[in-house]
XYZ file of C-alpha atoms in Angstrom:
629
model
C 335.078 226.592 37.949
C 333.934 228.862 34.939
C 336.254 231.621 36.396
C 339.166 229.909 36.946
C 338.812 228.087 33.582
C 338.347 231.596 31.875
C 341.230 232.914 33.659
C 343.339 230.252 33.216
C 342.266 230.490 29.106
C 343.068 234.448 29.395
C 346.363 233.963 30.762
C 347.775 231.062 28.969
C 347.166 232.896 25.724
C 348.625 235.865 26.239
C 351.432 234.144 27.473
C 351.593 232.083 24.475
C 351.270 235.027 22.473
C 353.363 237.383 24.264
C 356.264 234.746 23.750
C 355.644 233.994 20.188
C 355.512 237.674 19.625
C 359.082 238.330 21.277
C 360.507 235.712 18.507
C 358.568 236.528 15.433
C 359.839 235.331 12.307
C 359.354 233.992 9.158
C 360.948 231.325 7.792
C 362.581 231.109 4.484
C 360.419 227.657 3.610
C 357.481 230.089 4.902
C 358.209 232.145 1.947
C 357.971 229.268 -0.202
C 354.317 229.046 0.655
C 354.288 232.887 -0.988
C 355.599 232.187 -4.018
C 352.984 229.688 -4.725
C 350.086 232.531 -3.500
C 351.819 234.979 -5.766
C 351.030 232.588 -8.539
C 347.342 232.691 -7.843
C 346.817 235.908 -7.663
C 348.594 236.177 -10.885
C 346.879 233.728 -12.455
C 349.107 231.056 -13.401
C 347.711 228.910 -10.793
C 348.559 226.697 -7.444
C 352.217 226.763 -9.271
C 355.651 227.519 -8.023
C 356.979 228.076 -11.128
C 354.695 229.045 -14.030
C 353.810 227.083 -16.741
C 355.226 224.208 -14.636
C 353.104 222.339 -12.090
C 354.857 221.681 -9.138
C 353.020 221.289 -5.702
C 355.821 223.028 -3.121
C 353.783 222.892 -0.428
C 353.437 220.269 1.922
C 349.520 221.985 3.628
C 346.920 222.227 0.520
C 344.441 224.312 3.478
C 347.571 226.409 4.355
C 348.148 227.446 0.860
C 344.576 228.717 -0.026
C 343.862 229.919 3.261
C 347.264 232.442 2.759
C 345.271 232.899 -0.643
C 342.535 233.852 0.889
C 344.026 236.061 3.734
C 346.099 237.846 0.499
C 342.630 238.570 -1.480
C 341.249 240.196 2.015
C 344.017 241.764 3.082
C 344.191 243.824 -0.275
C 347.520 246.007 -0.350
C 348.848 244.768 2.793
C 352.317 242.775 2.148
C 351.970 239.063 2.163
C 354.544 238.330 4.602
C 352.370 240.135 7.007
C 348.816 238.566 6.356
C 350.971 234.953 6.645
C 352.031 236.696 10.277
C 348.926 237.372 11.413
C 347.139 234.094 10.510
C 349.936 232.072 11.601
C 350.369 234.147 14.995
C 345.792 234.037 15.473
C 345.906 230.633 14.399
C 348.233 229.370 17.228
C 346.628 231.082 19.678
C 343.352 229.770 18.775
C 344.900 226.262 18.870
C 345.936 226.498 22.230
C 342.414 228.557 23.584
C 340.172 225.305 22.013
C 342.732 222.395 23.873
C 341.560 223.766 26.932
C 338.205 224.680 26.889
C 337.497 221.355 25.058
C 339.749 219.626 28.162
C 337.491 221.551 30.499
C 334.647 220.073 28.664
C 335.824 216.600 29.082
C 335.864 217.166 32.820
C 332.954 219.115 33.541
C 330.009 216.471 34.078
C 332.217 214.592 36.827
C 332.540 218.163 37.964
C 328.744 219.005 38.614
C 327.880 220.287 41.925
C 331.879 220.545 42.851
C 333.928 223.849 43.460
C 337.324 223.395 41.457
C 339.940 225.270 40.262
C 341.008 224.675 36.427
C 344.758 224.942 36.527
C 346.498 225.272 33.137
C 349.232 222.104 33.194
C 349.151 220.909 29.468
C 349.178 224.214 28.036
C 351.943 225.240 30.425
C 354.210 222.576 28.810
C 353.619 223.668 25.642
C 353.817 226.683 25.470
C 357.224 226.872 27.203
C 358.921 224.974 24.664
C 360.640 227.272 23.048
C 360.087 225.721 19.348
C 356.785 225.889 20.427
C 356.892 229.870 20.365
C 359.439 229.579 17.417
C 356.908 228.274 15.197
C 353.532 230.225 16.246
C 354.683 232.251 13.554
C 357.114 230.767 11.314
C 354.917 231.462 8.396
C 354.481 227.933 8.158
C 351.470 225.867 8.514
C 352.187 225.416 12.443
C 349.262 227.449 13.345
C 347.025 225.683 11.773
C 348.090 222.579 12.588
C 347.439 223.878 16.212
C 343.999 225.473 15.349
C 342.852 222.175 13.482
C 343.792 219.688 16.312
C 342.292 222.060 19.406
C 339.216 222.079 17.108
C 339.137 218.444 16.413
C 339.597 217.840 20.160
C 336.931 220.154 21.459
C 334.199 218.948 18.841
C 335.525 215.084 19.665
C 334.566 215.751 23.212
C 331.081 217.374 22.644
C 330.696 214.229 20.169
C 331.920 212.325 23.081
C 329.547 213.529 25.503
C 326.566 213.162 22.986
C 324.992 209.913 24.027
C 324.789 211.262 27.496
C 322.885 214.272 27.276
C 320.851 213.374 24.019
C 322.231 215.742 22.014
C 323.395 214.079 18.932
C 322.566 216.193 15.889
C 323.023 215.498 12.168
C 324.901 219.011 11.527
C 326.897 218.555 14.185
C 328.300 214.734 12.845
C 328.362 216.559 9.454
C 330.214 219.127 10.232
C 332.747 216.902 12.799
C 333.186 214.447 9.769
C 334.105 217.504 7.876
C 336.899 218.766 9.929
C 338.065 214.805 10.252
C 338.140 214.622 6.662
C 340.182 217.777 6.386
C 343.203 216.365 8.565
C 344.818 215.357 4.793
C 344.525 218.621 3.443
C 346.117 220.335 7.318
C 349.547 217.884 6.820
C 349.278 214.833 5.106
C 350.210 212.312 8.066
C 347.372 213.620 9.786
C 345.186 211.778 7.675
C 345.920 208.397 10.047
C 344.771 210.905 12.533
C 341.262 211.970 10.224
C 340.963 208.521 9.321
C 341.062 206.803 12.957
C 338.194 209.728 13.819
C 335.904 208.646 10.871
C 336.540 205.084 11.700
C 335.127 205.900 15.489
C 331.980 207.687 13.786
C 331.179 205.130 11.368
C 331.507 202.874 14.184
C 329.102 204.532 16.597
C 326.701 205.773 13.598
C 323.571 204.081 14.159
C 322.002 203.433 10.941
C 323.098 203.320 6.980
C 321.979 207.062 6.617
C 324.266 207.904 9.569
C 327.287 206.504 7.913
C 326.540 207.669 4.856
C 326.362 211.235 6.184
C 329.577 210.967 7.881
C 331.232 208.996 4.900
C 330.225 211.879 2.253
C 331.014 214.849 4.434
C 334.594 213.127 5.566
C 335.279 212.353 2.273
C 333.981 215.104 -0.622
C 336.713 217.589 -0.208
C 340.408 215.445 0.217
C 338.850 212.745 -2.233
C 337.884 215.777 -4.696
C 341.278 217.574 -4.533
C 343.113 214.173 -4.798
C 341.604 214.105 -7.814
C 342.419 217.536 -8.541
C 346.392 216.930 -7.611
C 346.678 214.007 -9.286
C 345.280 215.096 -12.650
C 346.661 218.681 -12.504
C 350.035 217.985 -10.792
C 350.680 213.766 -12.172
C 351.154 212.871 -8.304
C 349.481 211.029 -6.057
C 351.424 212.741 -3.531
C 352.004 216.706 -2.798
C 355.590 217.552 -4.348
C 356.923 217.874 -1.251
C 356.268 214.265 -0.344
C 357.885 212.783 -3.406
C 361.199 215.407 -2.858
C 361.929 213.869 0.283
C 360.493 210.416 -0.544
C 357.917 210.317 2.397
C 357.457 206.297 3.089
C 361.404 206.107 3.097
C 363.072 205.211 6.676
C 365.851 206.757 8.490
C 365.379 205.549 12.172
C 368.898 206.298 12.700
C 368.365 209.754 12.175
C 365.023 209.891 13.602
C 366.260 208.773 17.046
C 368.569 211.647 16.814
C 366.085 213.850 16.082
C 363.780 212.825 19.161
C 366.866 213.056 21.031
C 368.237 216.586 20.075
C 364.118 218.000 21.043
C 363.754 215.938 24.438
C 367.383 216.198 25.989
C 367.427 220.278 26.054
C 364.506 220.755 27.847
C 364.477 217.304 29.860
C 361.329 216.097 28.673
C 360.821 213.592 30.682
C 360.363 215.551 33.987
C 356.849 216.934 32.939
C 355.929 213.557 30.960
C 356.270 212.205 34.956
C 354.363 214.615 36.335
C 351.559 214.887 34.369
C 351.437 210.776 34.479
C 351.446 210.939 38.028
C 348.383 213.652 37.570
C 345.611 210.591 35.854
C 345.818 208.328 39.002
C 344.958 211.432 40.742
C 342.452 212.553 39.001
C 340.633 209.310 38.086
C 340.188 208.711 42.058
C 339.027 212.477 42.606
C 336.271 212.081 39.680
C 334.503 208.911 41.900
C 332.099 206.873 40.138
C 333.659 206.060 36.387
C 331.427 208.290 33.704
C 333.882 206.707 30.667
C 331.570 203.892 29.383
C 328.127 204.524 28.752
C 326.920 201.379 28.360
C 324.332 199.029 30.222
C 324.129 195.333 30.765
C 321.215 194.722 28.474
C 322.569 196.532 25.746
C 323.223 193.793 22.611
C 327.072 193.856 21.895
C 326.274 196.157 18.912
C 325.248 198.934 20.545
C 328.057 198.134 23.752
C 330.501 198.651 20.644
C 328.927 201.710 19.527
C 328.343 203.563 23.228
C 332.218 202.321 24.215
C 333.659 204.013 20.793
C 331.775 207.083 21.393
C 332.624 207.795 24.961
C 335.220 210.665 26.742
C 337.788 206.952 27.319
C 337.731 206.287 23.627
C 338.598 210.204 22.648
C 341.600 210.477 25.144
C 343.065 207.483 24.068
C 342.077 208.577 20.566
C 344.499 211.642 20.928
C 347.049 210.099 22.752
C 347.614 207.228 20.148
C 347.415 209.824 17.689
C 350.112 212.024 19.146
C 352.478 208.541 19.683
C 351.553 207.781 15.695
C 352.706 210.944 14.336
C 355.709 210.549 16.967
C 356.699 207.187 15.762
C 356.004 208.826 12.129
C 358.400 211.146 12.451
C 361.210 209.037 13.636
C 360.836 206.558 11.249
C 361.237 209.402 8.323
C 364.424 210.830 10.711
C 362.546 214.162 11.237
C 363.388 217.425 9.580
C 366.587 219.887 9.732
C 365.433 221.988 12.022
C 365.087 221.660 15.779
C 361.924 220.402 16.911
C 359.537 221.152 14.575
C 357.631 218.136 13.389
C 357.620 216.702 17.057
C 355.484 219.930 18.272
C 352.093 218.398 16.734
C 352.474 214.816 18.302
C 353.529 216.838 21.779
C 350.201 218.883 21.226
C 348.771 215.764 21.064
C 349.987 213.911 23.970
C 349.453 217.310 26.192
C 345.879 218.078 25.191
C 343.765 215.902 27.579
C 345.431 217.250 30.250
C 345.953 220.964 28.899
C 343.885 221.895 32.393
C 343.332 219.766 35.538
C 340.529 220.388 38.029
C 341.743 221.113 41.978
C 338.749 219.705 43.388
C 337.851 221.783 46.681
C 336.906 218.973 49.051
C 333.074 218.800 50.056
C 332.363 215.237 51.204
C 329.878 214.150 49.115
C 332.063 211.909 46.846
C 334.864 210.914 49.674
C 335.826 211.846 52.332
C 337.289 215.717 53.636
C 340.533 214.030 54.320
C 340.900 211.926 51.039
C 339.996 215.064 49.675
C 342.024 217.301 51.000
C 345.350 214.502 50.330
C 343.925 214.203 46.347
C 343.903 218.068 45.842
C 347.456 218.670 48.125
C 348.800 215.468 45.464
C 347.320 217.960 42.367
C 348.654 221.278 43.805
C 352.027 219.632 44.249
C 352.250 218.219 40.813
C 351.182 221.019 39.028
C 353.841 223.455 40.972
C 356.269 220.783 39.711
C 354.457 221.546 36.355
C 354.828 225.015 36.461
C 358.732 224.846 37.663
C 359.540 223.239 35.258
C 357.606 225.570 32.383
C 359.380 228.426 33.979
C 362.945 226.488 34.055
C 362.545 225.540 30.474
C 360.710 228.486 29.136
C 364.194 230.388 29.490
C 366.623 227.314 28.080
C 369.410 227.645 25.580
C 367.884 225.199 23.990
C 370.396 223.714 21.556
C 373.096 226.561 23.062
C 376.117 226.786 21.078
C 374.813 224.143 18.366
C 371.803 226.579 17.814
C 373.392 227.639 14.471
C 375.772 224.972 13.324
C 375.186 222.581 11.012
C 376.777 219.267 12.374
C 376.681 215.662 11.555
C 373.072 215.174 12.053
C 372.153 218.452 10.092
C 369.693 220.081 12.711
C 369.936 223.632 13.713
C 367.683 226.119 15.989
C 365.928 227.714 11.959
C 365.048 230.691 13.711
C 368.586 231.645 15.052
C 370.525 230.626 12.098
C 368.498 233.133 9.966
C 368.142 236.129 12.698
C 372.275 235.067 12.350
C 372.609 234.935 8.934
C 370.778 238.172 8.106
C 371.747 240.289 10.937
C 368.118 240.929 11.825
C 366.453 239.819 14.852
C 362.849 239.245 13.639
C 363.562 238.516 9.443
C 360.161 238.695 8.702
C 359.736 239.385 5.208
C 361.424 238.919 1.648
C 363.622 242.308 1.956
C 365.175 241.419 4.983
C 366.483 238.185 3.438
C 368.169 240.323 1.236
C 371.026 240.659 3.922
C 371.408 236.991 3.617
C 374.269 235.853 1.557
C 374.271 235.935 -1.666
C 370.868 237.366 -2.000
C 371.618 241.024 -3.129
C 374.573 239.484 -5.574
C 371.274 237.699 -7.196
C 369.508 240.453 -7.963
C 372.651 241.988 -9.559
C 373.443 239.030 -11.606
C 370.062 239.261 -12.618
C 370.092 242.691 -13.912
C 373.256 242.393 -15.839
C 372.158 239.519 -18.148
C 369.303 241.383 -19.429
C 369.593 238.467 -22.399
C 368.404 235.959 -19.206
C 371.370 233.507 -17.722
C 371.210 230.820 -15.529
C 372.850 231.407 -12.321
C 374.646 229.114 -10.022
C 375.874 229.582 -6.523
C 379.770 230.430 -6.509
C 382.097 229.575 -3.889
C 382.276 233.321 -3.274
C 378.979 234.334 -1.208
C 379.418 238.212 -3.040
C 378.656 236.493 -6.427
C 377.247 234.225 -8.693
C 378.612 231.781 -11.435
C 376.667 232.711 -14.745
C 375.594 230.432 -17.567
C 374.507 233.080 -20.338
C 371.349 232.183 -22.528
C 371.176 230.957 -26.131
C 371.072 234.525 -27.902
C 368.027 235.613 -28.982
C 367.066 235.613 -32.735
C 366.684 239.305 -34.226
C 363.099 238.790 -34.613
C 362.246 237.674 -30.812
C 359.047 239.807 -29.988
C 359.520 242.647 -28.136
C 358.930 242.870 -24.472
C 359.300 238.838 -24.414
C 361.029 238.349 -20.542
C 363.791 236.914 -20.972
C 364.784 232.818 -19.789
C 366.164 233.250 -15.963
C 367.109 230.151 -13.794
C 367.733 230.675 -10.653
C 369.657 227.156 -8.954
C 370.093 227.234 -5.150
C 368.443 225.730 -2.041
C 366.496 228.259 -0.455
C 364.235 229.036 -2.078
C 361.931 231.246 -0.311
C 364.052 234.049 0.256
C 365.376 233.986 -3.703
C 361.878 233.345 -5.274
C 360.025 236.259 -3.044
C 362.853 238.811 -4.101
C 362.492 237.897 -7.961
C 359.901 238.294 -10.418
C 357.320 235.525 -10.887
C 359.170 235.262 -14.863
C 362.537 234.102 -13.172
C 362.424 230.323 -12.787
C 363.407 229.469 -9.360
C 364.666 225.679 -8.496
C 366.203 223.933 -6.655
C 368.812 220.164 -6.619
C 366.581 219.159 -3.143
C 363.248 218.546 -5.280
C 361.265 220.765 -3.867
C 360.178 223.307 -6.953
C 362.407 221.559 -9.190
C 360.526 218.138 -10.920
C 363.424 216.865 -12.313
C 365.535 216.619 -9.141
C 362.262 215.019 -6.853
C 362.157 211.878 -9.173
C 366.086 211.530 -8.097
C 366.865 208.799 -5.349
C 367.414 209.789 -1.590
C 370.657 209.763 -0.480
C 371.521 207.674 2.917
C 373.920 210.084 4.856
C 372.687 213.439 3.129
C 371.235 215.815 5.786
C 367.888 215.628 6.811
C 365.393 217.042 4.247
C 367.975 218.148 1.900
C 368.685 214.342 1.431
C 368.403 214.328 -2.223
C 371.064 216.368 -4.516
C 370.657 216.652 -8.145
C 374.088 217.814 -10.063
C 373.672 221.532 -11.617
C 375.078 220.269 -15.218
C 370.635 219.002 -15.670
C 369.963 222.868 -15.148
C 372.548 223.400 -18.496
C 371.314 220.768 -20.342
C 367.345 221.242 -19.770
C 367.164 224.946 -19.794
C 367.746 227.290 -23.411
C 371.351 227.813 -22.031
C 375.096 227.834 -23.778
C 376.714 224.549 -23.081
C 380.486 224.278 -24.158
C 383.122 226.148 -22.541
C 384.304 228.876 -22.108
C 380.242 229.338 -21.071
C 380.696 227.015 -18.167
C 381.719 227.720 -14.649
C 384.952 225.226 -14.421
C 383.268 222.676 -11.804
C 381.071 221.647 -14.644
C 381.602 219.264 -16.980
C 381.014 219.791 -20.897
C 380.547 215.509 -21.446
C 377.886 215.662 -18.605
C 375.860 218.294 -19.872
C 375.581 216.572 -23.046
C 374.828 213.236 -21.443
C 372.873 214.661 -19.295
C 370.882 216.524 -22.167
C 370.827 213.577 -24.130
C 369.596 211.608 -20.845
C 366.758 214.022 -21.384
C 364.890 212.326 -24.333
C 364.361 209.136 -22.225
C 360.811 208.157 -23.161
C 359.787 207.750 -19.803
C 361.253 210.950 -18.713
C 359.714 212.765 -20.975
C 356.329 211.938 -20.262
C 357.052 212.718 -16.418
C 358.462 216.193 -17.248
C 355.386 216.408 -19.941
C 352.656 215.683 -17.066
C 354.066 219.166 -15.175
C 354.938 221.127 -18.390
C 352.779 220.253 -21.395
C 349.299 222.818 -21.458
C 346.459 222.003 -19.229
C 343.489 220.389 -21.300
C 340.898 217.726 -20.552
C 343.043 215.242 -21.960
C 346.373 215.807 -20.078
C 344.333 215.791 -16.948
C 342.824 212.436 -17.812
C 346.254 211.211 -18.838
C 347.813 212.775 -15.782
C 345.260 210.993 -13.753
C 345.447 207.679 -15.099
C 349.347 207.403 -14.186
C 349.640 209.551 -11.478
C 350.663 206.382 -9.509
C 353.188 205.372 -12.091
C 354.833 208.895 -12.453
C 354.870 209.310 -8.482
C 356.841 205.944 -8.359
C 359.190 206.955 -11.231
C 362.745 207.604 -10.464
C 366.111 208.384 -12.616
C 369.896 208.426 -12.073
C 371.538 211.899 -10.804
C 374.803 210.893 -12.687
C 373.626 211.424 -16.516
C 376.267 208.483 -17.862
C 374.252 206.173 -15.410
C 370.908 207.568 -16.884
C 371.505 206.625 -20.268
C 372.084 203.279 -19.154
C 369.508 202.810 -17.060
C 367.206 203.953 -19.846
C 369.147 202.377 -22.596
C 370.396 204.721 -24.681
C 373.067 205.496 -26.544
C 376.369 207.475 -25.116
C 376.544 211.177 -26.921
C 380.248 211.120 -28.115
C 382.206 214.319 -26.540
C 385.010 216.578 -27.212
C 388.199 214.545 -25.434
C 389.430 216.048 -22.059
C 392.323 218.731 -22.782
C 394.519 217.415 -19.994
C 393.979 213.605 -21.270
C 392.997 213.185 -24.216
C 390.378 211.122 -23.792
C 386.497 210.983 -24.337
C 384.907 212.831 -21.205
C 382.461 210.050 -20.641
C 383.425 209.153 -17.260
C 380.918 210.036 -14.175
């Protein structure tokens, strides 16, 4: 069985890897992630922008283990050290879902020749997202490393009681990892939580739970401290841009939808359903409960909770959780991406199934020899299917358009859009529209601009600066805004003193305390108007200054929308200096700044917070105060 399972470990990965490695790629929201690591090792802190606060990133471990990577990998470009984790990471994933799946099987196994054939794993890894995102340069690979390690220590937890090897260190270190599931992607935390639940549960004793309750809980409870006096949030940034609890289910079933129907999902969910009949009735005598009659209904509770049963149907609720998560929030913009973890999920106690070579002991030859034909047939079903769907169009001609429901294939659209096959770091996006025009713009307003996407994708529109006074110290940088959407690709090609933002929310506070929008696409679903850029930043605001699809009365509402009390503190809990106090502050209404919102349209802003209307120079083609939205 060790042979097989090896082999079947061996081959799998390089598989995965050899796929993952022929579409290599970072993404442009992988840069992101850089920006912020730039930041650090500059100094200015777990910032996008500095000297403003702004959490971009949606994985607190992913950030400062890119940090970390960066400070060990010395000269060696960022974009590469993200590659390399994110590439090792998935691989490791996938290696610790099947040996802890072996593990689960191998006391029923005892004394039994049996073949471990890979039929999880094979489903996985021939999604094609699946390879996609091995090395996106976002935190998909360590998503994938976190939940094979959770499942492989879950199952040696599991399998405890049995063999009498329950250790403190071990529950310490298991709680750990648990506890870490908020830090990995927030929604794992119902995932982290449900596993500290089953420990406290099965903890016999007060210094047990306290163990398990201290070791679960130092590090997210510590940095939730840390982000909500630091950032004013009780939420990362990310979470607040694209208003987390909010419901689209319309959009979610779409989602599910557009990642099931091109690879017909529901052909291996049959088959590997039709595999736990099968393999119950070839394991004989039930091992899941490890409980005896005159056990008291305490400890019945206790052995039941911390059995192999409780784990699988530990990661398959968790898997239908995040699922259900994820359609209730619509999903994301691009093509199967936050559906991979759940689908991890649901695959992993099955990620290898034992072909049990018939000896009689159990049952009979001939039983036998019908339960291991009924395997072998289901898993060559299994492994059709991988191959059939391994080389799918996936999405096909949709890959790169952006339709009604705003989801495209991320990694096509960009190998597209830049003209290079692999775009893997920040000077290849420099083929992408617009992107070289930005650094020109940039260099010809040496006086600092703000700079606004034009209609023309060989330019930008240009707000110039307030003019310096004459006696502005020298070597002062001077006050660049940079206003578009993706941000990765602009903020990784730009000096860390160029202010990068965007209307989504993401790096840009003012925009994430903005409503959602109902039919906006899919993670871009809130929009904030670029006359707030004008009016907040050290910029000329009157015409002729103005591109002509701004307004003059809305930058001067919207600037006078700015000294709203309440908006001022919000924008005051990111900006003002770091001290002791502005932590504590920060802290005590971190719930009430994460729940504050404002008005895109600046004339609705003043009313909403009550003040007064800025009177503005009449329109030249009516004649009339410019006070309209």
């Amino acid at each position: 069985m060790r042979t097989s399972l090896w082999l079947s470990v061996l081959v799998v990965t390089v598989l995965f890897g050899w796929g993952a490695w022929q579409r290599r790629w970072i993404s442009d929201d992988g840069l992101i992630v850089l920006r912020t690591v730039r930041n650090l090792l500059a100094g200015n802190g777990p910032v996008f922008n500095a000297g403003e606060r702004v959490e971009a990133n949606t994985s607190t471990a992913w950030t400062y283990l890119v940090y970390l990577g960066s400070w060990v990998g010395g000269p060696v470009r960022l974009e590469y050290v993200v590659l390399a984790l994110a590439f090792g990471l998935s691989l490791l994933g996938m290696a610790l879902a099947m040996l802890g799946t072996a593990r689960l099987y191998a006391p029923a196994l005892r004394g039994q020749r049996a073949l471990m054939l890979p039929a999880g794993a094979l489903v996985y890894l021939a999604l094609p997202p699946a390879r996609d995102f091995a090395t996106s340069g976002l935190e998909c690979g360590l998503t994938l490393a976190y939940l094979g390690l959770l499942w492989w220590m879950l199952v040696c937890w599991a399998q405890a009681p049995r063999s009498g090897n329950t250790r403190r260190p071990f529950t310490a270190a298991l709680a750990f990892v648990a506890g870490c599931s908020v830090l990995v992607r927030p929604e794992l935390a119902l995932m982290g939580g449900l596993a500290l639940l089953m420990m406290l549960v099965a903890a016999g004793g007060w210094r047990a739970r306290t163990l398990i309750v201290v070791a679960g809980g130092l590090l997210p409870v510590g940095y939730q401290i840390f982000r909500m006096g630091y950032y004013g949030l009780v939420v990362p940034g990310t979470a607040l841009a694209k208003d987390a609890t909010g419901d689209k289910w319309h959009q979610g079933w779409r989602y599910l939808a557009n990642f099931t129907g091109p690879y017909a999902l529901w052909i291996p969910v049959l088959l590997l359903v039709a595999l736990v009949p099968v393999l119950l009735i070839t394991r004989g005598n039930p091992w899941w409960l490890h409980t005896a009659a005159a056990d008291p209904p305490r400890r019945r509770l206790a052995r039941m909770v911390q059995s192999p049963a409780a784990v699988v149907v530990f990661m398959v609720v968790s898997g239908l959780l995040q699922a259900a998560y994820w359609t209730r929030q619509g999903g994301d913009f691009m093509h199967a991406r936050v559906l991979l973890a759940p689908v991890f999920c649901l695959i992993t106690p099955l990620a290898v199934v034992p072909l049990v070579i018939p000896d009689g002991s159990r049952i009979s030859r001939e039983t036998g020899y019908w339960l291991a034909g009924a395997v072998g047939l289901l898993w060559l079903g299994i492994a059709g299917w991988s191959l059939w769907a391994a080389n799918s169009p996936g999405m096909g001609a949709n890959a790169t358009r952006i339709g009604y429901d705003g989801i495209i294939d991320e990694r096509k659209f960009y190998s597209q859009a830049t003209g290079h096959a692999h775009p893997l770091t920040a000077a290849d996006y420099l083929d992408y529209p617009r992107m070289r025009a930005a650094l020109v713009a940039l260099n010809n307003t040496p006086d600092g601009a703000l700079l606004l996407p034009s209609g023309n994708y060989d330019q930008w529109d240009v707000v110039p600066a307030i003019p310096p006074p004459p006696d502005q110290e020298p070597g002062r940088k001077p006050p660049h805004t940079v206003f578009f959407t993706n941000l990765g690709m602009v903020s990784m090609n730009v000096g860390l003193h160029v202010r990068v933002i965007d209307q989504i929310g993401l790096a840009n506070p003012l925009a994430a305390h903005t409503d959602r929008l109902d039919h906006a696409r899919i993670g871009h679903d809130k929009n904030l108007f670029p006359d707030w850029a004008v009016a907040e930043g050290p910029f000329l605001k009157k015409r002729p200054y103005l591109p002509p699809y701004l307004d003059e009365g809305w930058v001067q509402q919207a600037q006078a929308a700015l000294e709203c009390p309440a908006t001022d503190a919000a924008l005051a809990a990111v900006r003002a200096p770091m001290s002791p106090r502005r932590f504590a502050s920060n802290l005590l209404h971190a719930y009430e700044f994460t729940r504050y919102r404002i008005d895109r349209v600046p004339l609705y802003e003043l009313v909403r917070c009550g003040l007064e209307v800025p009177e503005t120079d009449p329109d030249p083609y009516t004649g009339l105060p410019a006070t309209g939205p």
